[in-house]
Short mmCIF file of C-alpha atoms in Angstrom, two decimals:
data_model
loop_
_atom_site.label_atom_id
_atom_site.label_comp_id
_atom_site.label_asym_id
_atom_site.label_seq_id
_atom_site.Cartn_x
_atom_site.Cartn_y
_atom_site.Cartn_z
CA ALA A 1 0.00 0.00 0.00
CA GLN A 2 1.11 3.52 -0.70
CA THR A 3 1.94 5.92 2.11
CA VAL A 4 2.73 9.62 2.27
CA THR A 5 4.81 11.18 5.03
CA GLN A 6 5.09 14.83 5.96
CA SER A 7 7.65 15.10 8.71
CA GLN A 8 7.12 18.78 9.52
CA PRO A 9 3.93 19.33 11.52
CA GLU A 10 4.55 23.08 11.61
CA MET A 11 6.69 25.54 9.72
CA SER A 12 7.16 29.28 9.89
CA VAL A 13 8.48 31.74 7.33
CA GLN A 14 8.97 35.48 7.16
CA GLU A 15 6.99 37.37 4.60
CA ALA A 16 8.90 37.62 1.28
CA GLU A 17 11.21 34.76 2.24
CA THR A 18 11.34 31.24 0.80
CA VAL A 19 10.21 28.09 2.56
CA THR A 20 10.36 24.42 1.61
CA LEU A 21 7.86 21.84 2.82
CA SER A 22 8.95 18.22 2.79
CA CYS A 23 7.06 15.18 1.58
CA THR A 24 8.18 11.62 1.05
CA TYR A 25 6.14 8.71 -0.15
CA ASP A 26 6.36 5.00 -0.53
CA THR A 27 5.07 3.06 -3.50
CA SER A 28 5.93 0.14 -5.70
CA GLU A 29 4.18 1.71 -8.67
CA SER A 30 6.11 3.35 -11.47
CA ASP A 31 3.37 5.62 -12.73
CA TYR A 32 1.49 7.91 -10.39
CA TYR A 33 0.63 11.51 -9.65
CA LEU A 34 1.65 13.75 -6.80
CA PHE A 35 -0.14 16.80 -5.51
CA TRP A 36 0.14 19.59 -3.00
CA TYR A 37 -3.11 20.90 -1.57
CA LYS A 38 -3.57 23.97 0.58
CA GLN A 39 -6.32 24.55 3.14
CA PRO A 40 -6.53 28.07 4.56
CA PRO A 41 -8.31 28.41 7.91
CA SER A 42 -12.05 27.72 7.58
CA ARG A 43 -11.84 27.55 3.83
CA GLN A 44 -11.88 24.96 1.12
CA MET A 45 -8.89 22.85 0.29
CA ILE A 46 -7.49 23.85 -3.08
CA LEU A 47 -4.96 22.33 -5.42
CA VAL A 48 -1.64 24.16 -5.43
CA ILE A 49 0.45 22.13 -7.81
CA ARG A 50 0.65 18.66 -9.35
CA GLN A 51 3.28 16.45 -10.89
CA GLU A 52 3.16 13.41 -13.13
CA ALA A 53 5.74 10.85 -12.07
CA TYR A 54 6.91 10.12 -15.61
CA LYS A 55 7.87 13.75 -16.13
CA GLN A 56 11.35 14.59 -14.98
CA GLN A 57 10.78 18.30 -15.18
CA ASN A 58 9.66 19.82 -11.91
CA ALA A 59 6.25 21.48 -11.97
CA THR A 60 6.00 25.21 -11.35
CA GLU A 61 2.99 27.43 -10.68
CA ASN A 62 3.97 31.04 -10.18
CA ARG A 63 5.63 31.26 -6.75
CA PHE A 64 5.13 27.55 -6.08
CA SER A 65 7.50 24.92 -7.37
CA VAL A 66 8.34 21.34 -6.52
CA ASN A 67 11.51 19.35 -6.24
CA PHE A 68 10.53 15.90 -7.44
CA GLN A 69 13.11 13.20 -6.81
CA LYS A 70 11.59 9.97 -8.07
CA ALA A 71 14.39 7.66 -7.00
CA ALA A 72 14.37 9.11 -3.52
CA LYS A 73 10.55 9.21 -3.48
CA SER A 74 10.63 12.80 -2.41
CA PHE A 75 8.27 15.60 -3.43
CA SER A 76 8.99 18.88 -1.66
CA LEU A 77 7.15 22.15 -2.18
CA LYS A 78 9.00 25.45 -2.38
CA ILE A 79 7.13 28.67 -1.82
CA SER A 80 9.04 31.74 -2.95
CA ASP A 81 8.35 35.32 -1.88
CA SER A 82 5.98 34.11 0.82
CA GLN A 83 2.84 36.13 1.36
CA LEU A 84 0.49 36.38 4.32
CA GLY A 85 -2.15 34.60 2.26
CA ASP A 86 0.07 31.55 2.02
CA ALA A 87 -0.61 30.76 5.66
CA ALA A 88 -2.49 27.48 5.62
CA MET A 89 -2.32 23.76 6.18
CA TYR A 90 -0.51 22.09 3.31
CA PHE A 91 -1.16 18.49 2.39
CA CYS A 92 0.93 16.32 0.13
CA ALA A 93 -1.05 13.65 -1.74
CA TYR A 94 -0.46 10.63 -3.97
CA ARG A 95 -2.71 9.11 -6.59
CA SER A 96 -2.19 5.96 -8.57
CA TYR A 97 -2.18 6.15 -12.33
CA GLY A 98 -5.23 4.63 -13.93
CA GLY A 99 -7.50 2.31 -12.00
CA ALA A 100 -11.20 2.61 -11.39
CA THR A 101 -10.95 5.01 -8.52
CA ASN A 102 -9.35 8.37 -8.22
CA LYS A 103 -8.66 8.30 -4.52
CA LEU A 104 -5.95 10.43 -3.04
CA ILE A 105 -3.60 9.27 -0.31
CA PHE A 106 -2.68 12.16 1.94
CA GLY A 107 0.05 12.95 4.40
CA THR A 108 -0.67 14.38 7.84
CA GLY A 109 -0.16 17.96 6.73
CA THR A 110 2.18 20.85 7.52
CA LEU A 111 0.81 23.98 9.12
CA LEU A 112 2.58 26.98 7.62
CA ALA A 113 2.63 30.30 9.45
CA VAL A 114 3.76 33.45 7.64
CA GLN A 115 5.21 36.17 9.85
CA PRO A 116 4.83 39.80 8.76
CA GLU B 1 -20.08 28.66 -10.21
CA ALA B 2 -20.81 27.34 -6.75
CA GLY B 3 -18.19 25.13 -5.19
CA VAL B 4 -18.64 21.95 -3.21
CA THR B 5 -20.86 22.75 -0.27
CA GLN B 6 -21.18 20.77 2.92
CA PHE B 7 -23.69 20.91 5.74
CA PRO B 8 -23.49 21.23 8.68
CA SER B 9 -20.17 22.96 9.07
CA HIS B 10 -19.99 21.93 12.72
CA SER B 11 -21.88 19.34 14.72
CA VAL B 12 -21.60 18.22 18.34
CA ILE B 13 -23.49 15.07 19.26
CA GLU B 14 -23.49 12.58 22.08
CA LYS B 15 -22.14 9.10 21.76
CA GLY B 16 -24.84 6.81 20.47
CA GLN B 17 -26.69 9.48 18.54
CA THR B 18 -27.05 9.73 14.78
CA VAL B 19 -25.62 12.41 12.54
CA THR B 20 -26.16 12.95 8.84
CA LEU B 21 -23.73 15.00 6.82
CA ARG B 22 -24.69 16.37 3.45
CA CYS B 23 -22.61 17.25 0.43
CA ASP B 24 -23.64 19.10 -2.69
CA PRO B 25 -21.02 18.64 -5.39
CA ILE B 26 -20.32 21.07 -8.17
CA SER B 27 -23.12 20.84 -10.70
CA GLY B 28 -22.37 18.34 -13.44
CA HIS B 29 -19.67 16.49 -11.52
CA ASP B 30 -20.24 12.77 -11.76
CA ASN B 31 -17.55 11.86 -9.24
CA LEU B 32 -18.13 12.47 -5.58
CA TYR B 33 -15.76 11.51 -2.77
CA TRP B 34 -15.87 11.42 0.99
CA TYR B 35 -12.71 11.76 3.06
CA ARG B 36 -12.14 12.05 6.79
CA ARG B 37 -9.41 13.58 8.88
CA VAL B 38 -9.11 12.59 12.50
CA MET B 39 -7.31 15.33 14.40
CA GLY B 40 -3.57 15.28 13.87
CA LYS B 41 -3.69 12.45 11.40
CA GLU B 42 -3.80 12.15 7.66
CA ILE B 43 -6.87 12.68 5.53
CA LYS B 44 -8.24 9.26 4.68
CA PHE B 45 -10.38 8.20 1.77
CA LEU B 46 -13.80 6.82 2.64
CA LEU B 47 -15.59 6.22 -0.63
CA HIS B 48 -16.14 7.27 -4.21
CA PHE B 49 -19.41 7.63 -6.10
CA VAL B 50 -19.75 7.76 -9.84
CA LYS B 51 -23.15 9.27 -10.30
CA GLU B 52 -25.38 7.26 -7.94
CA SER B 53 -23.18 4.13 -7.87
CA LYS B 54 -20.52 3.35 -5.32
CA GLN B 55 -17.30 2.92 -7.29
CA ASP B 56 -15.06 2.28 -4.30
CA GLU B 57 -16.09 2.05 -0.67
CA SER B 58 -12.94 0.43 0.60
CA GLY B 59 -12.27 3.21 3.07
CA MET B 60 -15.53 3.02 4.98
CA PRO B 61 -14.50 2.13 8.54
CA ASN B 62 -17.45 -0.03 9.54
CA ASN B 63 -21.16 -0.59 9.08
CA ARG B 64 -22.05 2.35 11.30
CA PHE B 65 -21.32 4.51 8.28
CA LEU B 66 -23.80 4.71 5.43
CA ALA B 67 -23.31 6.84 2.35
CA GLU B 68 -25.91 7.51 -0.30
CA ARG B 69 -26.11 9.62 -3.38
CA THR B 70 -29.68 10.06 -4.45
CA GLY B 71 -30.14 10.45 -8.19
CA GLY B 72 -26.47 11.12 -8.66
CA THR B 73 -26.74 14.60 -7.21
CA TYR B 74 -26.13 15.39 -3.54
CA SER B 75 -24.77 12.83 -1.13
CA THR B 76 -25.32 12.07 2.53
CA LEU B 77 -23.07 10.33 5.00
CA LYS B 78 -24.84 8.98 8.05
CA VAL B 79 -23.09 7.80 11.17
CA GLN B 80 -25.30 5.65 13.39
CA PRO B 81 -24.64 5.20 16.24
CA ALA B 82 -21.79 7.66 16.59
CA GLU B 83 -18.74 6.71 18.65
CA LEU B 84 -16.05 8.94 20.16
CA GLU B 85 -13.49 7.88 17.55
CA ASP B 86 -15.74 9.18 14.78
CA SER B 87 -14.83 12.75 15.72
CA GLY B 88 -12.99 14.58 12.99
CA VAL B 89 -13.45 16.58 9.83
CA TYR B 90 -15.38 15.01 7.00
CA PHE B 91 -14.48 16.33 3.59
CA CYS B 92 -16.51 15.96 0.45
CA ALA B 93 -14.98 16.43 -2.98
CA SER B 94 -16.12 16.22 -6.56
CA SER B 95 -14.65 16.04 -10.03
CA HIS B 96 -15.89 15.97 -13.57
CA GLY B 97 -16.14 13.07 -15.95
CA VAL B 98 -13.71 10.30 -16.70
CA GLN B 99 -10.78 10.17 -14.35
CA GLY B 100 -7.64 11.70 -15.62
CA PHE B 101 -4.75 13.71 -14.38
CA SER B 102 -6.15 16.96 -15.64
CA ASN B 103 -9.46 16.51 -13.86
CA THR B 104 -9.09 18.58 -10.74
CA ILE B 105 -10.73 17.32 -7.60
CA TYR B 106 -12.56 20.14 -5.80
CA PHE B 107 -13.01 19.95 -2.05
CA GLY B 108 -15.58 21.40 0.28
CA GLU B 109 -14.74 23.17 3.52
CA GLY B 110 -15.46 20.08 5.55
CA SER B 111 -17.95 19.17 8.24
CA TRP B 112 -16.50 19.16 11.74
CA LEU B 113 -17.97 16.40 13.86
CA THR B 114 -17.42 16.16 17.59
CA VAL B 115 -18.80 13.16 19.46
CA VAL B 116 -18.91 13.61 23.24
#
């Protein structure tokens, strides 16, 4: 069975600085997808960024980028130029490629605080 | 366009009582998911509907949980009788059409359940 591990329960960053959130996973599959979701306080969880395992190039979405190391089974999220609105719980998630279901396997989350 | 809506947002019930959580997916989304996060732990998959049919219910913890999706529209998740360990946040999510990487899964804000 696949597992996702986020070893940082809480992180803090100064506004305008850069922060990296860690995520490792375990799988025997060769094709899969990886995601970072963000849940601001009392708001909906939204997709931040996603990565297909067969793509070597790291995904980037504006100030958000990932460092995907397939051999190491690592998928970290880098937030550049942090903003107050980035404060949220961040969840790393895994999804198998194909199959009848689309279920996501989540980590325990990292609570990110942004200091002004 | 309205997002995924969940009701109630918060519920406090006594052990042994019944609670019904409701989810209204984004209009036109055939896929509907239920997830649960027990405090401090990972978000876990409960089940997946495709229209009114249960595609995958492998995550349902036991027979005290009953999920339905009437007419392929909104869904309810009933817990009867509730136990202390059922406390947590119940997330509903939906996505459109055939499963694929590009089909974003949209989450609701979650229903917080506290069993005392």
